[in-house]
């Protein structure tokens, strides 16, 4: 495939759409050492003596062991629990279990565009992400389109409660109360009925597995909420980002349309390298780290802010012209196309095949629409406490 990037001739080229919002909004946890180079980032993320230090990590340690979500577990317990979900993302499972649903959902969403002649991609991407991760968890199975929309609304309400980190005083107290109600609503209307149904007739989903292992309702709720955050919020932004890049660049769009599966994947991964949805991860060495497991990186109490965004533009890892969107980079560098955007080491994202394939399915259906064009200037908002961005107003129209 021809490279879009004209490096080194065009060495000043910068194709990022979220860089300004990031630069203006980024902040790192006070006291953390910021690691920016790709080798350093990999070393920290692969170091078995370092533990999660992300948002809520300290609060999570107060929970019963089986109530702690996968992402906050470490060591043996983490390995055991991770085994529960990895097979859902095997190539076979993606092809047989999820691909038909991806295509059906893409057809419904793009069908709405064809009827009404306009569609907000940032809303369609939410419907897509909720449908697929909801299928994995079990909470959206067998629901009608209207019921699906209701579930999507309930999940959106409790997930985006994190916006209350901007609030203080009585506003924060009210927001907290409201957030608790939203979580209850999700429990009562989505999780509890699914648990009840799976007790009678298990299916091939996360809730069935947790029920079979006698997890408490609270543990199941926490697991479901974590998967919603990890899998839905991220994929929503990724789909919007990809649509924006493809609709804004005729050459890239043509390459995507003419490309085979591998070529299309390389484009998606290169977009994700350039603009990682999660910019920073956190790790720390426990205060009571036993001396026998301490090592140069793991010094008791030391904490790291691991910048995936910087590592992904480290020329030593990704080659020349790191700010240019170059679909040939993956092949040239002989590395994973998304580089570190899905993390690395023991917590590396297990859901990456689901996210990439559902984005591919939606784009393949969307870009075939006659007269499709971007009809607004998308807005990027930085969300500091999650080290992520939100893209809104991705309005498309068609003939
Ligand atoms: C483009 C979309 C996605 C991006 C950018 C993304 C990114 C990431 C990153 C960076 C991590 C590592 C976190 C860390 O090391 O602290 C992670 C972990 C995780 N992701 Fe994703 N993710 C995406 C989609 C998904 C999907 C669709 C699912 C499926 C439900 C998912 C489930 C998870 C889970 C369960 C973990 C924790 C794994 C563990 O701790 O072992 N993600 N993700």
Tab-separated table of C-alpha atoms and ligand atoms in Angstrom:
chain	number	residue	atom	x	y	z
A	1	UNK	CA	0.000	0.000	0.000
A	2	UNK	CA	1.302	3.488	-0.786
A	3	UNK	CA	2.170	5.520	2.233
A	4	UNK	CA	0.042	8.585	2.862
A	5	UNK	CA	2.837	10.234	4.783
A	6	UNK	CA	5.431	11.877	2.599
A	7	UNK	CA	8.249	11.657	5.109
A	8	UNK	CA	10.952	12.758	5.251
A	9	UNK	CA	10.012	15.450	2.687
A	10	UNK	CA	6.967	16.480	4.703
A	11	UNK	CA	8.546	16.028	8.095
A	12	UNK	CA	6.477	18.778	9.755
A	13	UNK	CA	3.194	17.062	9.065
A	14	UNK	CA	0.884	16.571	12.026
A	15	UNK	CA	-2.398	14.717	11.418
A	16	UNK	CA	-3.617	14.653	15.013
A	17	UNK	CA	-7.060	15.990	15.791
A	18	UNK	CA	-6.914	15.715	19.563
A	19	UNK	CA	-3.442	17.139	20.203
A	20	UNK	CA	-4.554	20.668	21.084
A	21	UNK	CA	-7.185	19.458	23.569
A	22	UNK	CA	-4.586	17.130	25.094
A	23	UNK	CA	-1.883	19.786	25.399
A	24	UNK	CA	-4.328	22.234	26.958
A	25	UNK	CA	-5.873	19.734	29.355
A	26	UNK	CA	-3.253	17.187	30.321
A	27	UNK	CA	-2.145	16.841	33.908
A	28	UNK	CA	-0.416	13.995	35.699
A	29	UNK	CA	-1.073	12.761	39.214
A	30	UNK	CA	1.107	14.799	41.563
A	31	UNK	CA	4.140	12.879	42.778
A	32	UNK	CA	4.216	10.450	39.846
A	33	UNK	CA	7.280	10.074	37.679
A	34	UNK	CA	6.175	10.617	34.085
A	35	UNK	CA	7.534	7.986	31.677
A	36	UNK	CA	7.391	9.007	28.032
A	37	UNK	CA	9.755	6.827	25.986
A	38	UNK	CA	8.411	3.593	24.489
A	39	UNK	CA	11.005	1.282	26.078
A	40	UNK	CA	10.467	2.845	29.510
A	41	UNK	CA	6.686	2.549	29.160
A	42	UNK	CA	6.929	-1.140	28.242
A	43	UNK	CA	9.302	-1.822	31.140
A	44	UNK	CA	6.939	-0.257	33.670
A	45	UNK	CA	3.840	-1.989	32.293
A	46	UNK	CA	5.586	-5.388	32.210
A	47	UNK	CA	7.026	-5.106	35.710
A	48	UNK	CA	5.239	-7.680	37.868
A	49	UNK	CA	6.095	-5.884	41.115
A	50	UNK	CA	4.159	-2.742	40.132
A	51	UNK	CA	0.408	-2.544	40.720
A	52	UNK	CA	-2.475	-0.512	39.306
A	53	UNK	CA	-2.616	3.047	40.521
A	54	UNK	CA	-5.401	4.317	38.272
A	55	UNK	CA	-8.471	6.263	39.331
A	56	UNK	CA	-10.272	4.484	42.190
A	57	UNK	CA	-7.401	1.978	42.718
A	58	UNK	CA	-7.143	2.725	46.450
A	59	UNK	CA	-10.948	2.497	46.954
A	60	UNK	CA	-11.037	-0.818	45.087
A	61	UNK	CA	-8.619	-2.389	47.546
A	62	UNK	CA	-11.299	-1.955	50.230
A	63	UNK	CA	-13.649	-4.350	48.394
A	64	UNK	CA	-13.935	-8.095	48.950
A	65	UNK	CA	-11.483	-9.917	46.607
A	66	UNK	CA	-14.193	-11.224	44.260
A	67	UNK	CA	-15.750	-7.763	44.035
A	68	UNK	CA	-12.568	-6.124	42.744
A	69	UNK	CA	-12.782	-5.587	38.959
A	70	UNK	CA	-10.208	-7.333	36.781
A	71	UNK	CA	-8.313	-4.170	35.915
A	72	UNK	CA	-7.544	-3.490	39.600
A	73	UNK	CA	-6.360	-7.016	40.414
A	74	UNK	CA	-2.738	-8.088	40.431
A	75	UNK	CA	-0.693	-11.289	40.414
A	76	UNK	CA	-2.266	-14.737	40.551
A	77	UNK	CA	-5.771	-13.481	41.230
A	78	UNK	CA	-5.557	-11.249	38.158
A	79	UNK	CA	-4.335	-14.097	35.943
A	80	UNK	CA	-7.118	-16.416	37.129
A	81	UNK	CA	-9.863	-13.836	36.594
A	82	UNK	CA	-8.542	-12.682	33.213
A	83	UNK	CA	-8.833	-16.249	31.931
A	84	UNK	CA	-12.615	-15.877	32.299
A	85	UNK	CA	-12.909	-13.436	29.444
A	86	UNK	CA	-9.997	-13.809	27.044
A	87	UNK	CA	-11.606	-16.596	24.989
A	88	UNK	CA	-14.528	-14.266	24.158
A	89	UNK	CA	-12.061	-12.301	22.021
A	90	UNK	CA	-10.446	-15.153	20.062
A	91	UNK	CA	-10.555	-14.751	16.243
A	92	UNK	CA	-13.097	-17.578	16.084
A	93	UNK	CA	-15.362	-16.042	18.696
A	94	UNK	CA	-15.199	-12.625	16.996
A	95	UNK	CA	-16.083	-14.194	13.644
A	96	UNK	CA	-18.822	-16.550	14.764
A	97	UNK	CA	-20.306	-14.831	17.774
A	98	UNK	CA	-19.883	-11.101	17.292
A	99	UNK	CA	-19.432	-10.415	13.551
A	100	UNK	CA	-23.089	-11.093	12.616
A	101	UNK	CA	-24.244	-8.726	15.375
A	102	UNK	CA	-21.729	-6.075	14.284
A	103	UNK	CA	-23.052	-6.205	10.743
A	104	UNK	CA	-26.683	-6.209	11.810
A	105	UNK	CA	-26.164	-3.225	14.134
A	106	UNK	CA	-24.192	-1.301	11.507
A	107	UNK	CA	-27.051	-1.944	9.083
A	108	UNK	CA	-29.651	-0.605	11.523
A	109	UNK	CA	-27.649	2.517	12.383
A	110	UNK	CA	-26.677	3.385	8.825
A	111	UNK	CA	-30.225	2.532	7.708
A	112	UNK	CA	-31.391	5.350	10.016
A	113	UNK	CA	-28.992	7.715	8.237
A	114	UNK	CA	-30.309	6.649	4.847
A	115	UNK	CA	-33.852	7.334	5.971
A	116	UNK	CA	-33.399	10.645	7.753
A	117	UNK	CA	-30.371	11.830	5.722
A	118	UNK	CA	-28.425	12.732	8.817
A	119	UNK	CA	-26.730	10.937	11.704
A	120	UNK	CA	-24.622	11.930	14.688
A	121	UNK	CA	-21.732	9.436	14.549
A	122	UNK	CA	-20.889	10.118	18.201
A	123	UNK	CA	-24.383	8.838	19.074
A	124	UNK	CA	-24.383	5.937	16.618
A	125	UNK	CA	-20.959	4.898	17.961
A	126	UNK	CA	-22.445	4.752	21.461
A	127	UNK	CA	-25.266	2.468	20.241
A	128	UNK	CA	-22.731	0.243	18.485
A	129	UNK	CA	-20.412	0.005	21.495
A	130	UNK	CA	-23.262	-0.667	23.934
A	131	UNK	CA	-24.736	-3.374	21.704
A	132	UNK	CA	-21.486	-5.308	21.375
A	133	UNK	CA	-20.149	-5.042	24.922
A	134	UNK	CA	-23.713	-5.496	26.212
A	135	UNK	CA	-23.851	-8.770	24.277
A	136	UNK	CA	-20.579	-9.843	25.893
A	137	UNK	CA	-21.815	-9.019	29.382
A	138	UNK	CA	-25.295	-10.350	28.661
A	139	UNK	CA	-27.340	-7.247	29.507
A	140	UNK	CA	-28.536	-6.420	25.999
A	141	UNK	CA	-29.281	-9.891	24.657
A	142	UNK	CA	-32.643	-10.404	23.038
A	143	UNK	CA	-33.670	-6.776	23.555
A	144	UNK	CA	-35.706	-4.856	20.975
A	145	UNK	CA	-34.224	-1.704	19.459
A	146	UNK	CA	-36.335	0.461	21.782
A	147	UNK	CA	-35.225	-1.525	24.866
A	148	UNK	CA	-31.623	-1.324	23.668
A	149	UNK	CA	-31.843	2.449	23.486
A	150	UNK	CA	-33.146	2.564	27.048
A	151	UNK	CA	-30.286	0.378	28.290
A	152	UNK	CA	-27.804	2.555	26.393
A	153	UNK	CA	-29.272	5.638	28.078
A	154	UNK	CA	-29.030	4.084	31.558
A	155	UNK	CA	-25.412	3.049	30.997
A	156	UNK	CA	-24.510	6.472	29.621
A	157	UNK	CA	-26.005	8.123	32.708
A	158	UNK	CA	-23.987	6.179	35.247
A	159	UNK	CA	-20.739	6.088	33.277
A	160	UNK	CA	-20.669	9.785	32.584
A	161	UNK	CA	-21.258	10.491	36.254
A	162	UNK	CA	-17.467	10.737	36.396
A	163	UNK	CA	-17.952	14.225	34.985
A	164	UNK	CA	-18.839	15.192	38.517
A	165	UNK	CA	-15.128	15.301	39.326
A	166	UNK	CA	-15.383	18.947	38.174
A	167	UNK	CA	-17.970	19.669	40.893
A	168	UNK	CA	-17.617	20.773	44.508
A	169	UNK	CA	-19.773	21.270	47.638
A	170	UNK	CA	-23.535	20.773	47.386
A	171	UNK	CA	-23.371	20.296	43.625
A	172	UNK	CA	-21.044	17.343	44.166
A	173	UNK	CA	-23.319	15.914	46.893
A	174	UNK	CA	-26.343	16.106	44.587
A	175	UNK	CA	-24.378	14.603	41.693
A	176	UNK	CA	-23.244	11.730	43.930
A	177	UNK	CA	-26.819	11.017	45.022
A	178	UNK	CA	-27.989	11.087	41.433
A	179	UNK	CA	-25.113	8.809	40.359
A	180	UNK	CA	-26.092	6.240	42.999
A	181	UNK	CA	-29.648	6.275	41.611
A	182	UNK	CA	-28.377	5.714	38.074
A	183	UNK	CA	-26.341	2.718	39.203
A	184	UNK	CA	-29.403	1.309	41.024
A	185	UNK	CA	-31.442	1.795	37.884
A	186	UNK	CA	-28.897	-0.206	35.841
A	187	UNK	CA	-28.855	-2.914	38.510
A	188	UNK	CA	-32.627	-3.237	38.744
A	189	UNK	CA	-33.520	-2.960	35.066
A	190	UNK	CA	-30.549	-4.604	33.364
A	191	UNK	CA	-28.220	-6.621	35.595
A	192	UNK	CA	-30.673	-8.242	38.025
A	193	UNK	CA	-33.082	-9.536	35.342
A	194	UNK	CA	-30.125	-10.963	33.393
A	195	UNK	CA	-28.726	-12.682	36.504
A	196	UNK	CA	-32.155	-14.170	37.212
A	197	UNK	CA	-32.544	-15.420	33.645
A	198	UNK	CA	-29.013	-16.902	33.554
A	199	UNK	CA	-29.580	-18.784	36.812
A	200	UNK	CA	-32.373	-20.625	35.006
A	201	UNK	CA	-30.743	-20.900	31.598
A	202	UNK	CA	-27.041	-20.033	31.282
A	203	UNK	CA	-25.752	-18.568	28.044
A	204	UNK	CA	-22.320	-17.849	26.649
A	205	UNK	CA	-21.788	-14.476	28.319
A	206	UNK	CA	-19.909	-12.925	31.235
A	207	UNK	CA	-22.885	-12.877	33.610
A	208	UNK	CA	-23.519	-16.612	33.074
A	209	UNK	CA	-19.905	-17.359	34.000
A	210	UNK	CA	-20.041	-15.196	37.119
A	211	UNK	CA	-23.360	-16.767	38.157
A	212	UNK	CA	-21.891	-20.261	37.670
A	213	UNK	CA	-19.058	-19.338	40.048
A	214	UNK	CA	-21.430	-17.962	42.678
A	215	UNK	CA	-20.310	-14.358	42.509
A	216	UNK	CA	-22.483	-12.016	44.575
A	217	UNK	CA	-24.870	-9.601	42.893
A	218	UNK	CA	-22.623	-6.730	43.957
A	219	UNK	CA	-19.575	-8.389	42.375
A	220	UNK	CA	-21.503	-8.994	39.137
A	221	UNK	CA	-22.682	-5.380	39.072
A	222	UNK	CA	-19.149	-4.060	39.580
A	223	UNK	CA	-17.776	-6.338	36.866
A	224	UNK	CA	-20.502	-5.284	34.440
A	225	UNK	CA	-19.907	-1.594	35.179
A	226	UNK	CA	-16.167	-1.997	34.661
A	227	UNK	CA	-16.669	-3.695	31.308
A	228	UNK	CA	-19.051	-0.913	30.289
A	229	UNK	CA	-16.405	1.704	31.112
A	230	UNK	CA	-13.454	-0.191	29.651
A	231	UNK	CA	-15.230	-1.379	26.522
A	232	UNK	CA	-18.009	1.069	25.678
A	233	UNK	CA	-16.620	4.517	26.491
A	234	UNK	CA	-13.315	3.766	24.729
A	235	UNK	CA	-14.854	2.240	21.607
A	236	UNK	CA	-17.375	5.038	21.269
A	237	UNK	CA	-14.571	7.597	21.028
A	238	UNK	CA	-12.531	5.378	18.758
A	239	UNK	CA	-15.368	4.998	16.246
A	240	UNK	CA	-16.026	8.753	16.222
A	241	UNK	CA	-12.323	9.466	15.799
A	242	UNK	CA	-11.962	7.024	12.911
A	243	UNK	CA	-15.061	8.394	11.149
A	244	UNK	CA	-13.702	11.913	11.508
A	245	UNK	CA	-10.311	10.982	10.023
A	246	UNK	CA	-11.821	9.018	7.151
A	247	UNK	CA	-14.388	11.656	6.245
A	248	UNK	CA	-11.896	14.467	6.449
A	249	UNK	CA	-9.285	12.977	4.153
A	250	UNK	CA	-10.322	11.764	0.683
A	251	UNK	CA	-7.056	9.951	0.054
A	252	UNK	CA	-7.265	8.017	3.310
A	253	UNK	CA	-10.913	7.230	2.707
A	254	UNK	CA	-10.108	5.877	-0.756
A	255	UNK	CA	-7.305	3.724	0.655
A	256	UNK	CA	-9.709	2.368	3.255
A	257	UNK	CA	-12.442	1.617	0.702
A	258	UNK	CA	-10.041	-0.104	-1.692
A	259	UNK	CA	-8.080	-1.949	0.977
A	260	UNK	CA	-8.473	-5.575	2.049
A	261	UNK	CA	-9.053	-6.535	5.697
A	262	UNK	CA	-5.378	-6.171	6.670
A	263	UNK	CA	-5.002	-2.820	4.935
A	264	UNK	CA	-8.150	-1.493	6.607
A	265	UNK	CA	-6.970	-2.707	10.011
A	266	UNK	CA	-3.615	-1.000	9.482
A	267	UNK	CA	-5.448	2.300	8.936
A	268	UNK	CA	-7.535	1.900	12.107
A	269	UNK	CA	-4.502	0.948	14.166
A	270	UNK	CA	-2.460	3.856	12.841
A	271	UNK	CA	-5.246	6.274	13.809
A	272	UNK	CA	-5.244	4.754	17.291
A	273	UNK	CA	-1.456	5.010	17.555
A	274	UNK	CA	-1.584	8.661	16.659
A	275	UNK	CA	-4.458	9.450	19.019
A	276	UNK	CA	-4.625	6.912	21.861
A	277	UNK	CA	-8.028	6.974	23.531
A	278	UNK	CA	-6.402	6.477	26.934
A	279	UNK	CA	-3.363	8.732	27.143
A	280	UNK	CA	-1.933	7.870	30.553
A	281	UNK	CA	-1.868	4.752	32.750
A	282	UNK	CA	-0.707	4.651	36.370
A	283	UNK	CA	1.361	2.117	38.281
A	284	UNK	CA	2.978	2.133	41.697
A	285	UNK	CA	5.245	-0.028	43.810
A	286	UNK	CA	3.361	-0.960	47.008
A	287	UNK	CA	4.577	0.762	50.183
A	288	UNK	CA	5.115	-2.640	51.774
A	289	UNK	CA	6.910	-4.183	48.808
A	290	UNK	CA	8.948	-7.150	50.078
A	291	UNK	CA	12.665	-6.672	49.513
A	292	UNK	CA	12.964	-9.912	47.573
A	293	UNK	CA	10.686	-8.632	44.784
A	294	UNK	CA	12.002	-5.069	44.707
A	295	UNK	CA	13.977	-4.099	41.580
A	296	UNK	CA	15.347	-0.883	40.054
A	297	UNK	CA	11.904	0.120	38.750
A	298	UNK	CA	9.965	-1.082	41.760
A	299	UNK	CA	11.105	0.948	44.730
A	300	UNK	CA	8.528	0.821	47.532
A	301	UNK	CA	6.016	3.678	47.250
A	302	UNK	CA	7.277	4.983	43.899
A	303	UNK	CA	4.558	5.801	41.380
A	304	UNK	CA	4.576	6.193	37.619
A	305	UNK	CA	2.437	8.087	35.128
A	306	UNK	CA	2.916	6.087	31.960
A	307	UNK	CA	2.280	8.222	28.880
A	308	UNK	CA	1.054	6.038	26.018
A	309	UNK	CA	0.547	9.173	23.959
A	310	UNK	CA	4.220	10.098	24.148
A	311	UNK	CA	5.457	6.517	23.742
A	312	UNK	CA	3.425	6.201	20.541
A	313	UNK	CA	5.280	9.099	18.948
A	314	UNK	CA	8.710	7.995	20.120
A	315	UNK	CA	10.700	7.861	16.836
A	316	UNK	CA	12.874	5.059	18.260
A	317	UNK	CA	9.771	2.833	18.317
A	318	UNK	CA	7.521	4.134	15.542
A	319	UNK	CA	10.035	5.522	13.047
A	320	UNK	CA	10.193	8.863	11.308
A	321	UNK	CA	7.456	11.475	11.099
A	322	UNK	CA	5.632	10.212	14.183
A	323	UNK	CA	2.826	12.796	13.870
A	324	UNK	CA	1.887	11.721	10.360
A	325	UNK	CA	-0.891	9.196	9.767
A	326	UNK	CA	0.955	6.569	7.784
A	327	UNK	CA	-0.849	3.232	7.266
A	328	UNK	CA	2.377	1.630	6.001
A	329	UNK	CA	4.089	2.254	9.353
A	330	UNK	CA	2.913	-1.013	10.923
A	331	UNK	CA	4.512	-3.096	8.192
A	332	UNK	CA	7.652	-0.990	8.083
A	333	UNK	CA	8.197	-1.109	11.832
A	334	UNK	CA	7.063	-4.739	12.091
A	335	UNK	CA	5.213	-3.982	15.280
A	336	UNK	CA	1.615	-3.909	16.448
A	337	UNK	CA	-0.052	-1.141	14.477
A	338	UNK	CA	-1.677	0.470	17.482
A	339	UNK	CA	1.685	0.341	19.294
A	340	UNK	CA	0.905	0.986	22.972
A	341	UNK	CA	-2.669	2.275	22.694
A	342	UNK	CA	-4.062	-0.960	24.129
A	343	UNK	CA	-1.457	-0.990	26.896
A	344	UNK	CA	1.179	-3.671	27.373
A	345	UNK	CA	2.065	-6.499	29.741
A	346	UNK	CA	-0.404	-8.286	32.007
A	347	UNK	CA	-3.214	-5.720	31.802
A	348	UNK	CA	-3.038	-5.270	28.018
A	349	UNK	CA	-6.541	-4.773	26.680
A	350	UNK	CA	-8.165	-8.160	25.995
A	351	UNK	CA	-11.051	-6.481	24.133
A	352	UNK	CA	-8.949	-4.959	21.323
A	353	UNK	CA	-10.207	-7.374	18.604
A	354	UNK	CA	-13.806	-6.519	19.502
A	355	UNK	CA	-13.168	-2.760	19.354
A	356	UNK	CA	-11.259	-2.906	16.068
A	357	UNK	CA	-13.670	-5.257	14.303
A	358	UNK	CA	-16.819	-3.415	15.298
A	359	UNK	CA	-15.290	-0.142	14.127
A	360	UNK	CA	-14.375	-1.803	10.838
A	361	UNK	CA	-17.906	-3.167	10.392
A	362	UNK	CA	-19.512	0.227	10.989
A	363	UNK	CA	-17.071	2.087	8.721
A	364	UNK	CA	-17.470	-0.415	5.895
A	365	UNK	CA	-21.226	0.046	5.936
A	366	UNK	CA	-21.136	3.820	6.517
A	367	UNK	CA	-18.654	4.774	3.821
A	368	UNK	CA	-20.730	3.084	1.131
A	369	UNK	CA	-23.554	5.587	1.631
A	370	UNK	CA	-24.049	7.863	-1.397
A	371	UNK	CA	-23.133	11.495	-0.915
A	372	UNK	CA	-21.871	10.922	2.629
A	373	UNK	CA	-20.145	13.948	4.097
A	374	UNK	CA	-19.178	15.510	7.366
A	375	UNK	CA	-21.640	18.325	8.053
A	376	UNK	CA	-20.220	19.840	11.234
A	377	UNK	CA	-16.906	20.551	12.860
A	378	UNK	CA	-16.477	17.910	15.564
A	379	UNK	CA	-15.585	19.198	19.028
A	380	UNK	CA	-12.944	17.587	21.233
A	381	UNK	CA	-13.255	17.825	25.020
A	382	UNK	CA	-10.475	16.692	27.303
A	383	UNK	CA	-11.454	14.611	30.371
A	384	UNK	CA	-8.483	15.019	32.724
A	385	UNK	CA	-9.311	12.474	35.435
A	386	UNK	CA	-9.680	9.691	32.845
A	387	UNK	CA	-6.810	10.978	30.665
A	388	UNK	CA	-9.093	10.671	27.690
A	389	UNK	CA	-11.017	12.806	25.229
A	390	UNK	CA	-14.595	12.953	24.072
A	391	UNK	CA	-15.510	13.832	20.519
A	392	UNK	CA	-18.948	15.290	19.945
A	393	UNK	CA	-20.904	16.838	17.053
A	394	UNK	CA	-19.731	14.362	14.441
A	395	UNK	CA	-22.716	15.011	12.201
A	396	UNK	CA	-22.859	13.356	8.790
A	397	UNK	CA	-25.382	13.866	5.998
A	398	UNK	CA	-26.060	12.006	2.756
A	399	UNK	CA	-27.930	12.345	-0.574
B	1	LIG	C1	-10.567	1.339	21.171
B	1	LIG	C2	-11.070	0.776	22.241
B	1	LIG	C3	-10.261	0.410	23.454
B	1	LIG	C4	-9.128	0.980	23.945
B	1	LIG	C5	-8.349	2.155	23.383
B	1	LIG	C6	-8.768	0.245	25.148
B	1	LIG	C7	-7.648	0.514	25.909
B	1	LIG	C8	-7.260	-0.240	27.000
B	1	LIG	C9	-6.044	-0.048	27.732
B	1	LIG	C10	-4.990	1.017	27.438
B	1	LIG	C11	-6.006	-0.976	28.725
B	1	LIG	C12	-4.874	-1.208	29.726
B	1	LIG	C13	-5.159	-0.597	31.066
B	1	LIG	C14	-3.984	-0.722	32.021
B	1	LIG	O1	-2.984	-1.352	31.714
B	1	LIG	O2	-4.085	-0.154	33.112
B	1	LIG	C15	-7.233	-1.737	28.644
B	1	LIG	C16	-7.583	-2.753	29.511
B	1	LIG	C17	-8.808	-3.414	29.467
B	1	LIG	N1	-9.749	-3.326	28.463
B	1	LIG	FE1	-9.665	-2.136	26.844
B	1	LIG	N2	-9.698	-0.731	25.358
B	1	LIG	C18	-10.620	-0.678	24.343
B	1	LIG	C19	-11.701	-1.510	24.166
B	1	LIG	C20	-12.079	-2.523	25.020
B	1	LIG	C21	-13.207	-3.406	24.830
B	1	LIG	C22	-14.152	-3.403	23.626
B	1	LIG	C23	-13.273	-4.216	25.919
B	1	LIG	C24	-14.273	-5.306	26.153
B	1	LIG	C25	-15.211	-5.280	26.916
B	1	LIG	C26	-12.178	-3.846	26.809
B	1	LIG	C27	-11.924	-4.412	28.036
B	1	LIG	C28	-10.775	-4.172	28.780
B	1	LIG	C29	-10.503	-4.828	30.055
B	1	LIG	C30	-11.384	-5.842	30.766
B	1	LIG	C31	-9.259	-4.356	30.474
B	1	LIG	C32	-8.520	-4.752	31.751
B	1	LIG	C33	-7.612	-5.912	31.448
B	1	LIG	C34	-6.785	-6.363	32.622
B	1	LIG	O3	-6.672	-5.627	33.605
B	1	LIG	O4	-6.228	-7.455	32.530
B	1	LIG	N3	-11.484	-2.830	26.224
B	1	LIG	N4	-7.965	-1.278	27.577
